[in-house]
PDB file of C-alpha atoms and ligand atoms in Angstrom:
ATOM      1  CA  UNK A 561      35.885  21.356 -26.406  1.00  0.00           C
ATOM      2  CA  UNK A 562      35.418  21.941 -22.715  1.00  0.00           C
ATOM      3  CA  UNK A 563      38.891  23.447 -22.264  1.00  0.00           C
ATOM      4  CA  UNK A 564      41.514  24.956 -24.528  1.00  0.00           C
ATOM      5  CA  UNK A 565      44.928  26.146 -23.462  1.00  0.00           C
ATOM      6  CA  UNK A 566      46.455  28.404 -26.087  1.00  0.00           C
ATOM      7  CA  UNK A 567      50.184  29.136 -26.187  1.00  0.00           C
ATOM      8  CA  UNK A 568      50.647  29.184 -22.415  1.00  0.00           C
ATOM      9  CA  UNK A 569      54.003  30.257 -21.093  1.00  0.00           C
ATOM     10  CA  UNK A 570      55.107  30.443 -17.468  1.00  0.00           C
ATOM     11  CA  UNK A 571      58.521  31.170 -15.989  1.00  0.00           C
ATOM     12  CA  UNK A 572      59.831  30.497 -12.512  1.00  0.00           C
ATOM     13  CA  UNK A 573      62.506  33.190 -12.416  1.00  0.00           C
ATOM     14  CA  UNK A 574      64.796  32.293 -15.310  1.00  0.00           C
ATOM     15  CA  UNK A 575      63.400  28.788 -15.750  1.00  0.00           C
ATOM     16  CA  UNK A 576      60.666  28.291 -18.354  1.00  0.00           C
ATOM     17  CA  UNK A 577      58.393  25.627 -16.840  1.00  0.00           C
ATOM     18  CA  UNK A 578      55.587  25.970 -19.419  1.00  0.00           C
ATOM     19  CA  UNK A 579      56.752  26.806 -22.896  1.00  0.00           C
ATOM     20  CA  UNK A 580      54.179  27.942 -25.465  1.00  0.00           C
ATOM     21  CA  UNK A 581      51.961  25.010 -24.492  1.00  0.00           C
ATOM     22  CA  UNK A 582      48.664  24.412 -26.312  1.00  0.00           C
ATOM     23  CA  UNK A 583      46.142  21.640 -25.808  1.00  0.00           C
ATOM     24  CA  UNK A 584      42.405  21.015 -25.963  1.00  0.00           C
ATOM     25  CA  UNK A 585      40.231  18.745 -23.860  1.00  0.00           C
ATOM     26  CA  UNK A 586      37.160  17.123 -25.388  1.00  0.00           C
ATOM     27  CA  UNK A 587      34.012  17.367 -23.253  1.00  0.00           C
ATOM     28  CA  UNK A 588      33.162  13.970 -21.759  1.00  0.00           C
ATOM     29  CA  UNK A 589      36.670  12.545 -22.108  1.00  0.00           C
ATOM     30  CA  UNK A 590      39.073  11.177 -19.536  1.00  0.00           C
ATOM     31  CA  UNK A 591      42.349  12.629 -20.742  1.00  0.00           C
ATOM     32  CA  UNK A 592      45.560  11.228 -19.312  1.00  0.00           C
ATOM     33  CA  UNK A 593      48.402  13.699 -18.781  1.00  0.00           C
ATOM     34  CA  UNK A 594      51.731  11.923 -18.592  1.00  0.00           C
ATOM     35  CA  UNK A 595      55.370  12.874 -18.901  1.00  0.00           C
ATOM     36  CA  UNK A 596      58.626  12.526 -17.015  1.00  0.00           C
ATOM     37  CA  UNK A 597      59.277  14.249 -13.692  1.00  0.00           C
ATOM     38  CA  UNK A 598      59.546  17.983 -14.181  1.00  0.00           C
ATOM     39  CA  UNK A 599      57.705  17.968 -17.537  1.00  0.00           C
ATOM     40  CA  UNK A 600      55.324  20.675 -16.286  1.00  0.00           C
ATOM     41  CA  UNK A 601      52.149  18.651 -15.632  1.00  0.00           C
ATOM     42  CA  UNK A 602      51.388  19.989 -12.151  1.00  0.00           C
ATOM     43  CA  UNK A 603      52.320  23.516 -13.206  1.00  0.00           C
ATOM     44  CA  UNK A 604      49.845  23.204 -16.088  1.00  0.00           C
ATOM     45  CA  UNK A 605      47.162  22.066 -13.600  1.00  0.00           C
ATOM     46  CA  UNK A 606      47.992  25.122 -11.483  1.00  0.00           C
ATOM     47  CA  UNK A 607      47.463  27.336 -14.518  1.00  0.00           C
ATOM     48  CA  UNK A 608      44.178  25.665 -15.450  1.00  0.00           C
ATOM     49  CA  UNK A 609      42.870  25.847 -11.864  1.00  0.00           C
ATOM     50  CA  UNK A 610      44.011  29.467 -11.498  1.00  0.00           C
ATOM     51  CA  UNK A 611      46.590  28.959  -8.745  1.00  0.00           C
ATOM     52  CA  UNK A 612      49.179  30.387 -11.163  1.00  0.00           C
ATOM     53  CA  UNK A 613      48.745  32.891 -13.965  1.00  0.00           C
ATOM     54  CA  UNK A 614      50.544  32.555 -17.294  1.00  0.00           C
ATOM     55  CA  UNK A 615      53.060  35.086 -18.551  1.00  0.00           C
ATOM     56  CA  UNK A 616      51.349  34.788 -21.930  1.00  0.00           C
ATOM     57  CA  UNK A 617      48.659  32.750 -23.627  1.00  0.00           C
ATOM     58  CA  UNK A 618      45.063  32.163 -22.636  1.00  0.00           C
ATOM     59  CA  UNK A 619      42.718  29.523 -21.234  1.00  0.00           C
ATOM     60  CA  UNK A 620      39.202  29.015 -22.551  1.00  0.00           C
ATOM     61  CA  UNK A 621      36.668  27.044 -20.525  1.00  0.00           C
ATOM     62  CA  UNK A 622      33.431  26.248 -22.320  1.00  0.00           C
ATOM     63  CA  UNK A 623      34.265  29.027 -24.776  1.00  0.00           C
ATOM     64  CA  UNK A 624      34.864  31.664 -22.074  1.00  0.00           C
ATOM     65  CA  UNK A 625      38.255  33.240 -21.522  1.00  0.00           C
ATOM     66  CA  UNK A 626      39.012  32.429 -17.869  1.00  0.00           C
ATOM     67  CA  UNK A 627      42.712  33.346 -17.913  1.00  0.00           C
ATOM     68  CA  UNK A 628      42.237  36.173 -15.419  1.00  0.00           C
ATOM     69  CA  UNK A 629      39.644  34.494 -13.174  1.00  0.00           C
ATOM     70  CA  UNK A 630      40.444  33.553  -9.575  1.00  0.00           C
ATOM     71  CA  UNK A 631      40.546  29.857  -8.569  1.00  0.00           C
ATOM     72  CA  UNK A 632      37.338  30.406  -6.650  1.00  0.00           C
ATOM     73  CA  UNK A 633      35.437  31.741  -9.679  1.00  0.00           C
ATOM     74  CA  UNK A 634      36.668  28.796 -11.748  1.00  0.00           C
ATOM     75  CA  UNK A 635      35.609  26.383  -9.000  1.00  0.00           C
ATOM     76  CA  UNK A 636      32.094  27.803  -9.029  1.00  0.00           C
ATOM     77  CA  UNK A 637      31.922  27.334 -12.793  1.00  0.00           C
ATOM     78  CA  UNK A 638      32.522  23.616 -12.284  1.00  0.00           C
ATOM     79  CA  UNK A 639      36.270  23.496 -12.882  1.00  0.00           C
ATOM     80  CA  UNK A 640      37.449  21.584  -9.855  1.00  0.00           C
ATOM     81  CA  UNK A 641      40.906  20.502  -8.887  1.00  0.00           C
ATOM     82  CA  UNK A 642      40.845  17.661  -6.387  1.00  0.00           C
ATOM     83  CA  UNK A 643      42.995  19.205  -3.765  1.00  0.00           C
ATOM     84  CA  UNK A 644      41.687  22.689  -4.487  1.00  0.00           C
ATOM     85  CA  UNK A 645      39.008  21.566  -2.059  1.00  0.00           C
ATOM     86  CA  UNK A 646      40.848  21.682   1.285  1.00  0.00           C
ATOM     87  CA  UNK A 647      42.095  18.330   2.506  1.00  0.00           C
ATOM     88  CA  UNK A 648      39.763  16.462   4.754  1.00  0.00           C
ATOM     89  CA  UNK A 649      39.000  17.918   8.175  1.00  0.00           C
ATOM     90  CA  UNK A 650      40.507  15.268  10.391  1.00  0.00           C
ATOM     91  CA  UNK A 651      38.241  15.709  13.377  1.00  0.00           C
ATOM     92  CA  UNK A 652      35.018  15.863  11.386  1.00  0.00           C
ATOM     93  CA  UNK A 653      33.156  12.784  10.244  1.00  0.00           C
ATOM     94  CA  UNK A 654      33.264  11.539   6.662  1.00  0.00           C
ATOM     95  CA  UNK A 655      29.642  12.654   6.200  1.00  0.00           C
ATOM     96  CA  UNK A 656      30.352  16.143   7.594  1.00  0.00           C
ATOM     97  CA  UNK A 657      33.354  16.446   5.289  1.00  0.00           C
ATOM     98  CA  UNK A 658      30.995  16.079   2.341  1.00  0.00           C
ATOM     99  CA  UNK A 659      28.414  18.456   3.748  1.00  0.00           C
ATOM    100  CA  UNK A 660      30.853  21.351   4.184  1.00  0.00           C
ATOM    101  CA  UNK A 661      31.718  21.345   0.472  1.00  0.00           C
ATOM    102  CA  UNK A 662      28.139  22.028  -0.659  1.00  0.00           C
ATOM    103  CA  UNK A 663      27.623  25.399  -2.363  1.00  0.00           C
ATOM    104  CA  UNK A 664      26.804  28.424  -0.122  1.00  0.00           C
ATOM    105  CA  UNK A 665      23.784  27.656   2.012  1.00  0.00           C
ATOM    106  CA  UNK A 666      21.134  30.021   3.311  1.00  0.00           C
ATOM    107  CA  UNK A 667      22.054  29.261   6.937  1.00  0.00           C
ATOM    108  CA  UNK A 668      25.454  30.847   6.379  1.00  0.00           C
ATOM    109  CA  UNK A 669      23.799  34.264   6.609  1.00  0.00           C
ATOM    110  CA  UNK A 670      22.436  35.004  10.067  1.00  0.00           C
ATOM    111  CA  UNK A 671      20.033  37.597   8.694  1.00  0.00           C
ATOM    112  CA  UNK A 672      18.682  35.201   6.080  1.00  0.00           C
ATOM    113  CA  UNK A 673      18.490  32.523   8.750  1.00  0.00           C
ATOM    114  CA  UNK A 674      16.333  34.773  10.907  1.00  0.00           C
ATOM    115  CA  UNK A 675      14.111  35.740   7.951  1.00  0.00           C
ATOM    116  CA  UNK A 676      13.541  32.321   6.497  1.00  0.00           C
ATOM    117  CA  UNK A 677      14.264  29.484   8.865  1.00  0.00           C
ATOM    118  CA  UNK A 678      12.291  27.065   6.643  1.00  0.00           C
ATOM    119  CA  UNK A 679      14.628  27.667   3.672  1.00  0.00           C
ATOM    120  CA  UNK A 680      17.649  26.953   5.879  1.00  0.00           C
ATOM    121  CA  UNK A 681      16.155  23.673   7.055  1.00  0.00           C
ATOM    122  CA  UNK A 682      15.265  22.633   3.505  1.00  0.00           C
ATOM    123  CA  UNK A 683      18.768  23.422   2.220  1.00  0.00           C
ATOM    124  CA  UNK A 684      20.330  21.486   5.094  1.00  0.00           C
ATOM    125  CA  UNK A 685      18.216  18.469   4.428  1.00  0.00           C
ATOM    126  CA  UNK A 686      19.018  18.629   0.685  1.00  0.00           C
ATOM    127  CA  UNK A 687      22.727  18.789   1.502  1.00  0.00           C
ATOM    128  CA  UNK A 688      22.398  15.836   3.865  1.00  0.00           C
ATOM    129  CA  UNK A 689      20.539  13.886   1.200  1.00  0.00           C
ATOM    130  CA  UNK A 690      23.184  14.685  -1.410  1.00  0.00           C
ATOM    131  CA  UNK A 691      26.006  13.746   0.972  1.00  0.00           C
ATOM    132  CA  UNK A 692      24.330  10.465   1.805  1.00  0.00           C
ATOM    133  CA  UNK A 693      23.747   9.587  -1.884  1.00  0.00           C
ATOM    134  CA  UNK A 694      27.389  10.406  -2.550  1.00  0.00           C
ATOM    135  CA  UNK A 695      28.447   7.962   0.176  1.00  0.00           C
ATOM    136  CA  UNK A 696      26.147   5.319  -1.314  1.00  0.00           C
ATOM    137  CA  UNK A 697      27.667   5.886  -4.754  1.00  0.00           C
ATOM    138  CA  UNK A 698      31.164   5.521  -3.304  1.00  0.00           C
ATOM    139  CA  UNK A 699      30.148   2.522  -1.131  1.00  0.00           C
ATOM    140  CA  UNK A 700      31.351   4.370   1.959  1.00  0.00           C
ATOM    141  CA  UNK A 701      28.159   4.485   4.039  1.00  0.00           C
ATOM    142  CA  UNK A 702      29.722   2.121   6.605  1.00  0.00           C
ATOM    143  CA  UNK A 703      32.294   4.793   7.529  1.00  0.00           C
ATOM    144  CA  UNK A 704      29.904   7.785   7.384  1.00  0.00           C
ATOM    145  CA  UNK A 705      30.377   8.625  11.060  1.00  0.00           C
ATOM    146  CA  UNK A 706      34.068   7.839  11.388  1.00  0.00           C
ATOM    147  CA  UNK A 707      36.516  10.669  11.782  1.00  0.00           C
ATOM    148  CA  UNK A 708      38.031  11.483   8.395  1.00  0.00           C
ATOM    149  CA  UNK A 709      41.510  11.531   9.907  1.00  0.00           C
ATOM    150  CA  UNK A 710      41.200   7.852  10.777  1.00  0.00           C
ATOM    151  CA  UNK A 711      40.155   6.345   7.439  1.00  0.00           C
ATOM    152  CA  UNK A 712      42.664   4.707   5.050  1.00  0.00           C
ATOM    153  CA  UNK A 713      44.594   6.534   2.316  1.00  0.00           C
ATOM    154  CA  UNK A 714      42.428   4.948  -0.389  1.00  0.00           C
ATOM    155  CA  UNK A 715      39.213   5.866   1.418  1.00  0.00           C
ATOM    156  CA  UNK A 716      40.513   9.450   1.651  1.00  0.00           C
ATOM    157  CA  UNK A 717      40.962   9.488  -2.133  1.00  0.00           C
ATOM    158  CA  UNK A 718      37.387   8.244  -2.561  1.00  0.00           C
ATOM    159  CA  UNK A 719      36.235  10.937  -0.141  1.00  0.00           C
ATOM    160  CA  UNK A 720      38.133  13.523  -2.182  1.00  0.00           C
ATOM    161  CA  UNK A 721      36.323  12.311  -5.302  1.00  0.00           C
ATOM    162  CA  UNK A 722      33.059  12.437  -3.362  1.00  0.00           C
ATOM    163  CA  UNK A 723      33.674  16.048  -2.446  1.00  0.00           C
ATOM    164  CA  UNK A 724      33.777  16.958  -6.156  1.00  0.00           C
ATOM    165  CA  UNK A 725      30.304  15.385  -6.348  1.00  0.00           C
ATOM    166  CA  UNK A 726      29.005  17.817  -3.719  1.00  0.00           C
ATOM    167  CA  UNK A 727      29.759  20.676  -6.122  1.00  0.00           C
ATOM    168  CA  UNK A 728      28.423  20.889  -9.646  1.00  0.00           C
ATOM    169  CA  UNK A 729      31.727  19.769 -11.111  1.00  0.00           C
ATOM    170  CA  UNK A 730      32.032  19.554 -14.893  1.00  0.00           C
ATOM    171  CA  UNK A 731      35.770  19.315 -15.387  1.00  0.00           C
ATOM    172  CA  UNK A 732      37.770  17.589 -12.662  1.00  0.00           C
ATOM    173  CA  UNK A 733      41.555  17.738 -12.458  1.00  0.00           C
ATOM    174  CA  UNK A 734      42.934  14.688 -10.682  1.00  0.00           C
ATOM    175  CA  UNK A 735      46.561  14.933  -9.624  1.00  0.00           C
ATOM    176  CA  UNK A 736      48.050  11.468  -9.084  1.00  0.00           C
ATOM    177  CA  UNK A 737      44.981   9.795  -7.565  1.00  0.00           C
ATOM    178  CA  UNK A 738      46.750   6.418  -7.401  1.00  0.00           C
ATOM    179  CA  UNK A 739      49.579   7.606  -5.166  1.00  0.00           C
ATOM    180  CA  UNK A 740      49.487   5.757  -1.832  1.00  0.00           C
ATOM    181  CA  UNK A 741      46.344   3.741  -2.620  1.00  0.00           C
ATOM    182  CA  UNK A 742      46.264  -0.053  -2.239  1.00  0.00           C
ATOM    183  CA  UNK A 743      45.318  -2.216  -5.245  1.00  0.00           C
ATOM    184  CA  UNK A 744      41.777  -3.043  -4.106  1.00  0.00           C
ATOM    185  CA  UNK A 745      40.787   0.521  -3.405  1.00  0.00           C
ATOM    186  CA  UNK A 746      42.567   1.676  -6.555  1.00  0.00           C
ATOM    187  CA  UNK A 747      40.249  -0.499  -8.673  1.00  0.00           C
ATOM    188  CA  UNK A 748      37.274   0.909  -6.811  1.00  0.00           C
ATOM    189  CA  UNK A 749      38.526   4.466  -7.372  1.00  0.00           C
ATOM    190  CA  UNK A 750      38.963   3.712 -11.078  1.00  0.00           C
ATOM    191  CA  UNK A 751      35.497   2.196 -11.245  1.00  0.00           C
ATOM    192  CA  UNK A 752      33.953   5.315  -9.677  1.00  0.00           C
ATOM    193  CA  UNK A 753      35.866   7.666 -11.982  1.00  0.00           C
ATOM    194  CA  UNK A 754      34.651   5.622 -14.983  1.00  0.00           C
ATOM    195  CA  UNK A 755      31.066   5.695 -13.662  1.00  0.00           C
ATOM    196  CA  UNK A 756      31.099   9.458 -13.096  1.00  0.00           C
ATOM    197  CA  UNK A 757      32.399   9.830 -16.613  1.00  0.00           C
ATOM    198  CA  UNK A 758      29.910   7.443 -18.197  1.00  0.00           C
ATOM    199  CA  UNK A 759      26.756   8.174 -16.257  1.00  0.00           C
ATOM    200  CA  UNK A 760      27.196  11.802 -15.202  1.00  0.00           C
ATOM    201  CA  UNK A 761      29.240  13.046 -18.141  1.00  0.00           C
ATOM    202  CA  UNK A 762      32.111  14.330 -16.016  1.00  0.00           C
ATOM    203  CA  UNK A 763      35.225  15.298 -17.934  1.00  0.00           C
ATOM    204  CA  UNK A 764      38.489  14.373 -16.235  1.00  0.00           C
ATOM    205  CA  UNK A 765      42.114  15.251 -16.750  1.00  0.00           C
ATOM    206  CA  UNK A 766      44.272  12.784 -14.911  1.00  0.00           C
ATOM    207  CA  UNK A 767      47.949  13.209 -14.072  1.00  0.00           C
ATOM    208  CA  UNK A 768      49.308   9.791 -13.224  1.00  0.00           C
ATOM    209  CA  UNK A 769      52.569   7.878 -13.207  1.00  0.00           C
ATOM    210  CA  UNK A 770      50.703   4.542 -12.897  1.00  0.00           C
ATOM    211  CA  UNK A 771      50.602   3.594 -16.583  1.00  0.00           C
ATOM    212  CA  UNK A 772      48.197   0.702 -16.003  1.00  0.00           C
ATOM    213  CA  UNK A 773      45.648   3.122 -14.626  1.00  0.00           C
ATOM    214  CA  UNK A 774      46.216   5.466 -17.581  1.00  0.00           C
ATOM    215  CA  UNK A 775      45.786   2.553 -20.000  1.00  0.00           C
ATOM    216  CA  UNK A 776      42.559   1.366 -18.365  1.00  0.00           C
ATOM    217  CA  UNK A 777      40.918   4.773 -18.051  1.00  0.00           C
ATOM    218  CA  UNK A 778      42.253   7.336 -20.460  1.00  0.00           C
ATOM    219  CA  UNK A 779      41.621   8.225 -24.047  1.00  0.00           C
ATOM    220  CA  UNK A 780      43.281  10.344 -25.283  1.00  0.00           C
ATOM    221  CA  UNK A 781      46.655  10.498 -23.589  1.00  0.00           C
ATOM    222  CA  UNK A 782      48.797  13.632 -23.773  1.00  0.00           C
ATOM    223  CA  UNK A 783      52.510  13.359 -23.085  1.00  0.00           C
ATOM    224  CA  UNK A 784      54.325  16.506 -21.947  1.00  0.00           C
ATOM    225  CA  UNK A 785      58.045  17.164 -21.890  1.00  0.00           C
ATOM    226  CA  UNK A 786      59.955  20.371 -21.179  1.00  0.00           C
ATOM    227  CA  UNK A 787      56.802  22.390 -20.613  1.00  0.00           C
ATOM    228  CA  UNK A 788      55.263  21.492 -23.966  1.00  0.00           C
ATOM    229  CA  UNK A 789      52.930  18.896 -25.432  1.00  0.00           C
ATOM    230  CA  UNK A 790      55.121  16.269 -27.035  1.00  0.00           C
ATOM    231  CA  UNK A 791      52.412  14.051 -28.489  1.00  0.00           C
ATOM    232  CA  UNK A 792      48.712  13.242 -28.110  1.00  0.00           C
ATOM    233  CA  UNK A 793      46.927  10.042 -29.121  1.00  0.00           C
ATOM    234  CA  UNK A 794      45.602   6.751 -27.771  1.00  0.00           C
ATOM    235  CA  UNK A 795      47.600   5.086 -25.000  1.00  0.00           C
ATOM    236  CA  UNK A 796      49.391   2.565 -27.196  1.00  0.00           C
ATOM    237  CA  UNK A 797      50.471   4.990 -29.896  1.00  0.00           C
ATOM    238  CA  UNK A 798      51.740   7.460 -27.298  1.00  0.00           C
ATOM    239  CA  UNK A 799      53.526   4.817 -25.284  1.00  0.00           C
ATOM    240  CA  UNK A 800      55.335   3.373 -28.289  1.00  0.00           C
ATOM    241  CA  UNK A 801      56.326   6.719 -29.788  1.00  0.00           C
ATOM    242  CA  UNK A 802      60.125   7.036 -29.841  1.00  0.00           C
ATOM    243  CA  UNK A 803      59.926  10.687 -28.691  1.00  0.00           C
ATOM    244  CA  UNK A 804      58.092   9.596 -25.550  1.00  0.00           C
ATOM    245  CA  UNK A 805      60.613   6.866 -24.805  1.00  0.00           C
ATOM    246  CA  UNK A 806      63.398   9.364 -25.312  1.00  0.00           C
ATOM    247  CA  UNK A 807      61.763  11.915 -22.981  1.00  0.00           C
ATOM    248  CA  UNK A 808      61.446   9.321 -20.213  1.00  0.00           C
ATOM    249  CA  UNK A 809      64.941   7.974 -20.767  1.00  0.00           C
ATOM    250  CA  UNK A 810      66.269  11.518 -20.595  1.00  0.00           C
ATOM    251  CA  UNK A 811      64.930  12.121 -17.111  1.00  0.00           C
ATOM    252  CA  UNK A 812      67.232  11.517 -14.202  1.00  0.00           C
ATOM    253  CA  UNK A 813      64.804  10.430 -11.486  1.00  0.00           C
ATOM    254  CA  UNK A 814      63.600   7.304 -13.281  1.00  0.00           C
ATOM    255  CA  UNK A 815      59.770   7.342 -13.494  1.00  0.00           C
ATOM    256  CA  UNK A 816      58.581   4.457 -15.675  1.00  0.00           C
ATOM    257  CA  UNK A 817      56.521   4.902 -18.828  1.00  0.00           C
TER     258      UNK A 817
HETATM  259  N1  LIG B1713      57.376  27.030  -7.403  1.00  0.00           N
HETATM  260  C1  LIG B1713      58.366  26.689  -8.225  1.00  0.00           C
HETATM  261  N2  LIG B1713      59.506  27.406  -8.279  1.00  0.00           N
HETATM  262  C2  LIG B1713      60.509  27.067  -9.119  1.00  0.00           C
HETATM  263  N3  LIG B1713      60.463  26.015  -9.967  1.00  0.00           N
HETATM  264  C3  LIG B1713      59.360  25.260  -9.938  1.00  0.00           C
HETATM  265  C4  LIG B1713      58.254  25.550  -9.080  1.00  0.00           C
HETATM  266  N4  LIG B1713      57.280  24.612  -9.295  1.00  0.00           N
HETATM  267  C5  LIG B1713      57.762  23.779 -10.242  1.00  0.00           C
HETATM  268  N5  LIG B1713      59.001  24.158 -10.627  1.00  0.00           N
HETATM  269  C6  LIG B1713      59.819  23.523 -11.654  1.00  0.00           C
HETATM  270  O1  LIG B1713      59.052  23.509 -12.851  1.00  0.00           O
HETATM  271  C7  LIG B1713      59.263  22.288 -13.549  1.00  0.00           C
HETATM  272  C8  LIG B1713      57.925  21.606 -13.778  1.00  0.00           C
HETATM  273  O2  LIG B1713      57.463  21.119 -12.515  1.00  0.00           O
HETATM  274  P1  LIG B1713      56.103  20.316 -12.361  1.00  0.00           P
HETATM  275  O3  LIG B1713      55.922  20.051 -10.921  1.00  0.00           O
HETATM  276  O4  LIG B1713      55.030  21.040 -13.079  1.00  0.00           O
HETATM  277  O5  LIG B1713      56.448  18.985 -13.150  1.00  0.00           O
HETATM  278  P2  LIG B1713      55.610  17.625 -13.211  1.00  0.00           P
HETATM  279  O6  LIG B1713      55.555  17.230 -14.638  1.00  0.00           O
HETATM  280  O7  LIG B1713      54.324  17.786 -12.499  1.00  0.00           O
HETATM  281  O8  LIG B1713      56.577  16.650 -12.423  1.00  0.00           O
HETATM  282  P3  LIG B1713      56.242  15.408 -11.440  1.00  0.00           P
HETATM  283  O9  LIG B1713      55.746  14.305 -12.320  1.00  0.00           O
HETATM  284  O10 LIG B1713      57.557  15.109 -10.840  1.00  0.00           O
HETATM  285  O11 LIG B1713      55.220  15.882 -10.449  1.00  0.00           O
HETATM  286  C9  LIG B1713      60.217  21.453 -12.705  1.00  0.00           C
HETATM  287  O12 LIG B1713      61.523  21.612 -13.230  1.00  0.00           O
HETATM  288  C10 LIG B1713      60.106  22.057 -11.330  1.00  0.00           C
HETATM  289  O13 LIG B1713      61.323  21.933 -10.633  1.00  0.00           O
END
């Protein structure tokens, strides 16, 4: 298991958003996290990424108890939430947006810079090389020098995925990657997620309301309701489970399962 959440509970004032929730994520899987609006999916992501801390329970990442760690410490251990990395810098180019995500570089310390200019240059050229290979992987080299603020919504999602590749990500939390992405770019995004999973052994947890995307990419699928795990299994068994249908029918805002 790459991640285990054990009996997590979180309250927002008197409202219990996460209620004694336990789940485990298998290393190398793409796990789909579904559930009606308000089920607690994003709050669970916030707990896993460290943006919120549970009232009780614990989180183990690669066997280590990370419940008390800051988001930053988790990020440096390879637990990356897509929009934990700041949204794209609009005025910077696509290439520069990748380069700024790279782990701390020697040139960031003036003293070090003065002592070892060669090391700074080497690190910069490694970062540039990594950023360029990331663009090649994402098939975005043609927009390398465009301002990030001017690219399409789907290209921004690809860029966001690319920025996880500039870190040494192991477990990536994707919160509704399909939202606002056109069909063509959505298939490309799916293809890249599948490739990162297959060829680079990334583990993903994917919150998504687009059930076709969940069906194509995810195994297993976990359905949450009322701050708890309702059921876990393959897409078809989860989708046809009467408890899941009931949970979706019970919601008022009408997301489709
Ligand atoms: N900061 C907050 N303060 C108070 N209540 C909150 C806060 N954040 C979330 N909630 C409530 O906690 C519950 C779970 O919300 P959450 O956003 O985790 O659900 P979700 O499953 O991600 O829903 P959606 O699919 O609509 O994004 C909801 O009832 C929501 O209103």
